[in-house]
Tab-separated table of C-alpha atoms in Angstrom:
chain	number	residue	atom	x	y	z
P	1	MET	CA	31.665	7.862	2.678
P	2	THR	CA	33.106	5.110	4.259
P	3	ARG	CA	30.223	4.524	6.938
P	4	LEU	CA	28.280	1.667	7.020
P	5	LEU	CA	29.800	0.120	3.804
P	6	LEU	CA	28.891	-2.968	4.362
P	7	LEU	CA	25.040	-1.724	4.352
P	8	LEU	CA	25.690	0.278	1.066
P	9	LEU	CA	27.091	-2.724	-0.570
P	10	SER	CA	23.919	-4.622	-0.153
P	11	LEU	CA	21.673	-2.061	-0.927
P	12	TRP	CA	23.768	-1.595	-4.263
P	13	LEU	CA	23.714	-5.655	-4.617
P	14	GLY	CA	19.728	-5.791	-4.278
P	15	LEU	CA	18.506	-2.698	-5.350
P	16	ALA	CA	20.479	-0.087	-7.386
P	17	ALA	CA	20.063	-2.024	-10.594
P	18	PRO	CA	16.379	-2.682	-10.220
P	19	ALA	CA	16.213	1.211	-9.249
P	20	LEU	CA	17.843	2.326	-12.360
P	21	ALA	CA	16.197	-0.011	-14.520
P	22	GLU	CA	13.174	1.775	-13.575
P	23	GLY	CA	15.086	5.402	-14.264
P	24	PRO	CA	17.086	7.632	-12.007
P	25	ALA	CA	13.756	8.950	-10.303
P	26	GLN	CA	13.373	7.425	-7.586
P	27	PRO	CA	16.647	7.234	-5.891
P	28	ALA	CA	17.020	10.595	-6.967
P	29	GLU	CA	13.551	12.049	-5.240
P	30	ALA	CA	14.820	9.661	-2.611
P	31	LEU	CA	18.347	11.381	-2.121
P	32	ARG	CA	16.735	14.708	-2.373
P	33	ALA	CA	14.410	14.441	0.748
P	34	ALA	CA	16.876	12.516	2.899
P	35	LEU	CA	19.244	15.835	2.220
P	36	GLY	CA	16.214	18.136	2.833
P	37	ARG	CA	15.051	15.833	6.095
P	38	ILE	CA	18.770	16.560	7.406
P	39	GLU	CA	18.853	20.286	6.281
P	40	ARG	CA	15.460	20.908	8.278
P	41	LEU	CA	16.976	18.671	11.367
P	42	ALA	CA	20.138	20.985	11.335
P	43	TYR	CA	17.966	23.848	12.827
P	44	ARG	CA	16.980	22.224	15.869
P	45	ALA	CA	18.849	21.844	19.323
P	46	ASP	CA	20.769	18.994	19.652
P	47	SER	CA	19.556	16.063	21.436
P	48	PRO	CA	19.930	12.457	21.201
P	49	GLU	CA	16.783	12.240	19.126
P	50	ARG	CA	18.114	14.698	16.573
P	51	ALA	CA	21.200	12.875	16.230
P	52	ALA	CA	19.310	9.235	15.774
P	53	ALA	CA	17.405	10.889	12.935
P	54	MET	CA	20.321	12.500	10.962
P	55	ALA	CA	22.138	9.853	10.961
P	56	ALA	CA	19.254	7.411	9.675
P	57	ASP	CA	18.405	10.243	6.982
P	58	LEU	CA	22.355	10.504	6.197
P	59	ASP	CA	22.287	6.821	5.683
P	60	ALA	CA	19.140	7.004	3.359
P	61	ALA	CA	20.765	9.747	1.516
P	62	GLU	CA	24.304	7.943	0.867
P	63	ALA	CA	22.345	4.856	-0.113
P	64	ALA	CA	20.237	6.910	-2.622
P	65	TRP	CA	23.463	8.166	-3.737
P	66	ALA	CA	25.163	4.912	-3.988
P	67	MET	CA	22.365	4.029	-6.916
P	68	LEU	CA	23.374	7.508	-8.855
P	69	ALA	CA	26.940	7.202	-8.431
P	70	PRO	CA	27.587	4.598	-11.153
P	71	ASP	CA	25.880	7.083	-13.617
P	72	LEU	CA	26.800	10.535	-12.578
P	73	GLY	CA	30.218	9.773	-11.225
P	74	GLU	CA	32.222	10.727	-8.316
P	75	GLY	CA	33.869	14.461	-8.631
P	76	ALA	CA	32.272	17.517	-6.608
P	77	VAL	CA	29.513	15.650	-5.418
P	78	ALA	CA	31.329	12.896	-3.953
P	79	ALA	CA	33.460	15.481	-2.311
P	80	GLU	CA	29.699	16.938	-0.947
P	81	THR	CA	28.989	13.737	0.456
P	82	ALA	CA	32.322	13.425	2.415
P	83	ALA	CA	31.844	17.085	3.846
P	84	LEU	CA	28.092	16.114	4.718
P	85	ASP	CA	29.204	13.371	6.639
P	86	ALA	CA	31.869	15.250	8.513
P	87	ALA	CA	29.278	18.303	9.215
P	88	VAL	CA	26.801	15.730	10.621
P	89	ALA	CA	29.440	14.251	13.220
P	90	ALA	CA	30.508	17.902	14.227
P	91	GLY	CA	26.870	18.815	14.887
P	92	ASP	CA	28.207	21.647	12.380
P	93	GLY	CA	24.314	23.211	11.004
P	94	PRO	CA	25.892	25.993	8.730
P	95	GLY	CA	28.314	23.344	7.693
P	96	ILE	CA	25.241	20.623	6.960
P	97	ALA	CA	23.224	23.492	4.857
P	98	ARG	CA	25.943	24.055	2.893
P	99	ALA	CA	27.215	20.535	1.765
P	100	ARG	CA	23.100	20.118	1.593
P	101	GLY	CA	23.319	23.315	-1.209
P	102	ARG	CA	26.097	22.261	-3.119
P	103	LEU	CA	25.464	18.577	-3.160
P	104	TRP	CA	22.079	18.641	-4.417
P	105	ALA	CA	22.819	21.251	-7.282
P	106	GLY	CA	25.677	18.917	-8.003
P	107	VAL	CA	23.418	15.885	-8.876
P	108	GLN	CA	21.336	18.168	-10.674
P	109	ALA	CA	24.612	19.166	-12.918
P	110	GLY	CA	25.346	15.492	-13.567
P	111	ALA	CA	21.026	15.007	-14.564
P	112	MET	CA	21.823	17.488	-17.141
P	113	ALA	CA	24.943	16.370	-18.561
P	114	ARG	CA	23.551	12.977	-18.631
P	115	GLY	CA	20.086	13.574	-20.114
P	116	LEU	CA	21.763	16.248	-22.926
P	117	ALA	CA	24.057	13.123	-23.845
P	118	PHE	CA	21.166	11.113	-24.555
P	119	LEU	CA	19.244	13.316	-26.139
P	120	ALA	CA	21.818	13.955	-28.530
P	121	ALA	CA	22.483	10.577	-29.325
P	122	GLY	CA	18.588	10.383	-29.907
P	123	GLU	CA	17.534	8.480	-26.814
P	124	VAL	CA	14.559	10.528	-25.887
P	125	ARG	CA	13.159	8.416	-23.297
P	126	ALA	CA	16.269	7.892	-21.234
P	127	ALA	CA	16.928	11.642	-21.831
P	128	ARG	CA	13.262	12.363	-20.261
P	129	ASP	CA	14.378	10.282	-17.384
P	130	TRP	CA	17.542	12.165	-16.572
P	131	LEU	CA	16.132	15.614	-17.208
P	132	GLY	CA	13.140	15.384	-14.855
P	133	ILE	CA	15.771	15.693	-12.067
P	134	ARG	CA	16.222	19.477	-12.153
P	135	ASP	CA	14.746	22.868	-11.027
P	136	TYR	CA	11.465	24.053	-13.397
P	137	ALA	CA	10.787	27.592	-14.084
P	138	ARG	CA	8.667	29.219	-11.999
P	139	ALA	CA	7.062	31.729	-14.485
P	140	ALA	CA	5.093	29.045	-16.661
P	141	GLN	CA	4.026	25.317	-16.586
P	142	ASP	CA	5.673	24.751	-20.488
P	143	THR	CA	8.494	25.985	-21.204
P	144	ALA	CA	10.522	25.792	-23.767
P	145	ALA	CA	12.368	22.852	-22.598
P	146	THR	CA	9.584	20.521	-21.957
P	147	LEU	CA	7.887	21.612	-25.281
P	148	ALA	CA	11.394	20.880	-26.674
P	149	LEU	CA	11.012	17.196	-25.074
P	150	ALA	CA	7.869	16.697	-26.359
P	151	GLU	CA	8.514	17.499	-29.973
P	152	ALA	CA	11.423	15.186	-29.832
P	153	GLU	CA	9.578	12.665	-28.001
P	154	ALA	CA	7.113	12.983	-31.209
P	155	GLY	CA	10.072	13.083	-33.993
P	156	ARG	CA	9.172	16.778	-34.792
P	157	LEU	CA	12.194	18.172	-33.719
P	158	ALA	CA	15.982	16.920	-34.608
P	159	ALA	CA	18.274	16.075	-31.802
P	160	PRO	CA	20.698	18.846	-32.245
P	161	GLU	CA	17.930	21.994	-32.390
P	162	ALA	CA	16.239	20.111	-29.303
P	163	VAL	CA	19.695	19.543	-27.169
P	164	ARG	CA	20.242	23.508	-28.349
P	165	ILE	CA	16.566	24.412	-26.993
P	166	LEU	CA	16.998	22.318	-23.555
P	167	ARG	CA	20.688	23.687	-22.636
P	168	ASP	CA	19.507	27.105	-23.251
P	169	ASP	CA	16.524	27.025	-21.109
P	170	LEU	CA	17.799	25.060	-18.374
P	171	LEU	CA	20.637	27.135	-18.041
P	172	SER	CA	18.169	30.395	-18.127
P	173	THR	CA	16.276	28.570	-15.190
P	174	TYR	CA	19.446	27.749	-13.059
P	175	ALA	CA	20.936	31.333	-13.613
P	176	GLY	CA	17.462	32.815	-12.301
P	177	GLU	CA	17.590	30.273	-9.733
P	178	MET	CA	21.215	31.453	-8.792
P	179	LYS	CA	20.073	34.864	-8.089
P	180	LEU	CA	17.129	33.859	-6.074
P	181	ALA	CA	19.392	32.030	-3.548
P	182	LEU	CA	21.454	34.873	-3.030
P	183	ALA	CA	18.315	37.285	-2.596
P	184	ARG	CA	17.495	34.893	0.349
P	185	ALA	CA	20.695	34.581	1.588
P	186	ALA	CA	20.751	38.487	2.110
P	187	GLU	CA	17.818	38.318	3.742
P	188	ASP	CA	18.898	35.680	6.095
P	189	LEU	CA	22.260	37.348	7.060
P	190	GLY	CA	19.915	40.185	7.629
P	191	LYS	CA	17.899	38.428	10.164
P	192	GLY	CA	20.706	36.689	11.537
P	193	GLN	CA	19.604	33.233	10.015
P	194	MET	CA	23.758	31.432	10.025
P	195	VAL	CA	22.099	27.967	8.990
P	196	ARG	CA	19.296	29.007	6.236
P	197	LEU	CA	22.220	31.559	4.970
P	198	ALA	CA	25.032	28.770	4.650
P	199	GLY	CA	22.176	26.801	3.002
P	200	GLU	CA	21.306	29.720	0.154
P	201	ILE	CA	25.286	30.154	-0.525
P	202	GLY	CA	25.663	26.434	-0.846
P	203	ARG	CA	23.125	25.955	-3.403
P	204	ALA	CA	24.518	29.210	-4.831
P	205	GLU	CA	28.320	27.699	-5.366
P	206	GLY	CA	26.686	24.759	-6.637
P	207	LEU	CA	24.935	26.585	-9.413
P	208	ALA	CA	28.022	28.518	-9.851
P	209	LEU	CA	29.780	25.605	-10.870
P	210	LEU	CA	26.859	24.073	-13.093
P	211	LEU	CA	27.057	27.183	-14.859
P	212	ALA	CA	30.830	27.608	-15.128
P	213	PRO	CA	31.389	27.335	-18.636
P	214	GLU	CA	28.875	30.167	-19.099
P	215	LEU	CA	30.608	32.299	-16.568
P	216	ASP	CA	33.986	31.630	-17.582
P	217	ALA	CA	32.463	32.906	-21.505
P	218	ALA	CA	30.917	35.844	-19.886
P	219	PRO	CA	31.722	37.720	-17.721
P	220	GLY	CA	35.396	35.395	-17.803
P	221	PRO	CA	37.637	32.992	-15.301
P	222	GLU	CA	38.736	35.890	-13.354
P	223	ALA	CA	35.291	37.012	-12.212
P	224	ARG	CA	34.190	33.332	-12.056
P	225	ALA	CA	37.144	32.930	-10.036
P	226	GLY	CA	35.847	36.531	-7.888
P	227	LEU	CA	32.042	35.090	-7.448
P	228	GLN	CA	33.845	31.488	-6.014
P	229	ALA	CA	35.952	33.812	-3.235
P	230	ASP	CA	32.978	36.506	-2.866
P	231	LEU	CA	30.337	33.217	-2.217
P	232	ALA	CA	32.922	31.436	0.349
P	233	ALA	CA	33.458	34.949	2.225
P	234	ALA	CA	29.410	35.222	1.997
P	235	ALA	CA	28.857	31.921	3.657
P	236	GLN	CA	30.811	33.117	6.647
P	237	GLY	CA	28.582	36.639	7.148
P	238	ASP	CA	30.597	38.865	4.910
P	239	ALA	CA	27.734	40.937	3.740
P	240	ALA	CA	30.307	43.385	1.361
P	241	ALA	CA	30.999	39.930	-0.262
P	242	LEU	CA	27.319	38.719	-0.589
P	243	ASN	CA	26.434	42.287	-2.531
P	244	ARG	CA	29.444	41.442	-4.869
P	245	ALA	CA	27.873	38.257	-5.580
P	246	ALA	CA	24.445	39.236	-6.012
P	247	ARG	CA	25.400	41.791	-8.415
């Protein structure tokens, strides 16, 4: 992420501290929105207008990530920002969509880890700020995670039990989201929609990393390595690999 370094530095000095003083939700939402616009632009035919809009959204995504990076760390997300930069420069639609899916899942993983750490330390308000950067269960509004966080904030639930409930509920939600991404990827492959396919596979890859400790526990590290290999092949249109990954 060397592009527009001076701009990012000025944004960091002038905006990052105030933004995170108010919580991480605003820069996280700015990042999510910019990434979504970039992916939607990837579906359009190449043109000077598309290139200009994509460059502007990439700048916005980089500025938002610069505000979150000191708290979430570099790691896998930094690698995906570099992949996104390269895909945008090359006009690689599937590469853009795949990097976007992996990048946002990485942000969610970091936010979950940070939120649970704050909750374990009894800092419930800070925990709530970070745990809001997540996917929500599709079946109900008042999930176990939502209720446990409210009970912890009211002092009626001890921190260790709140952490356990939050973690179990979030991991269950993300496991369901990974299955949904793979189901959508199968539909996209059947329709020959390769950009959408890449986006869903990228999301599944990111969620597989988020779920890595659970996948290593069962079915095991070898199975997880096989899943990663199948997802990589599925991104190239391998239907058999996608079927294996979705099992």
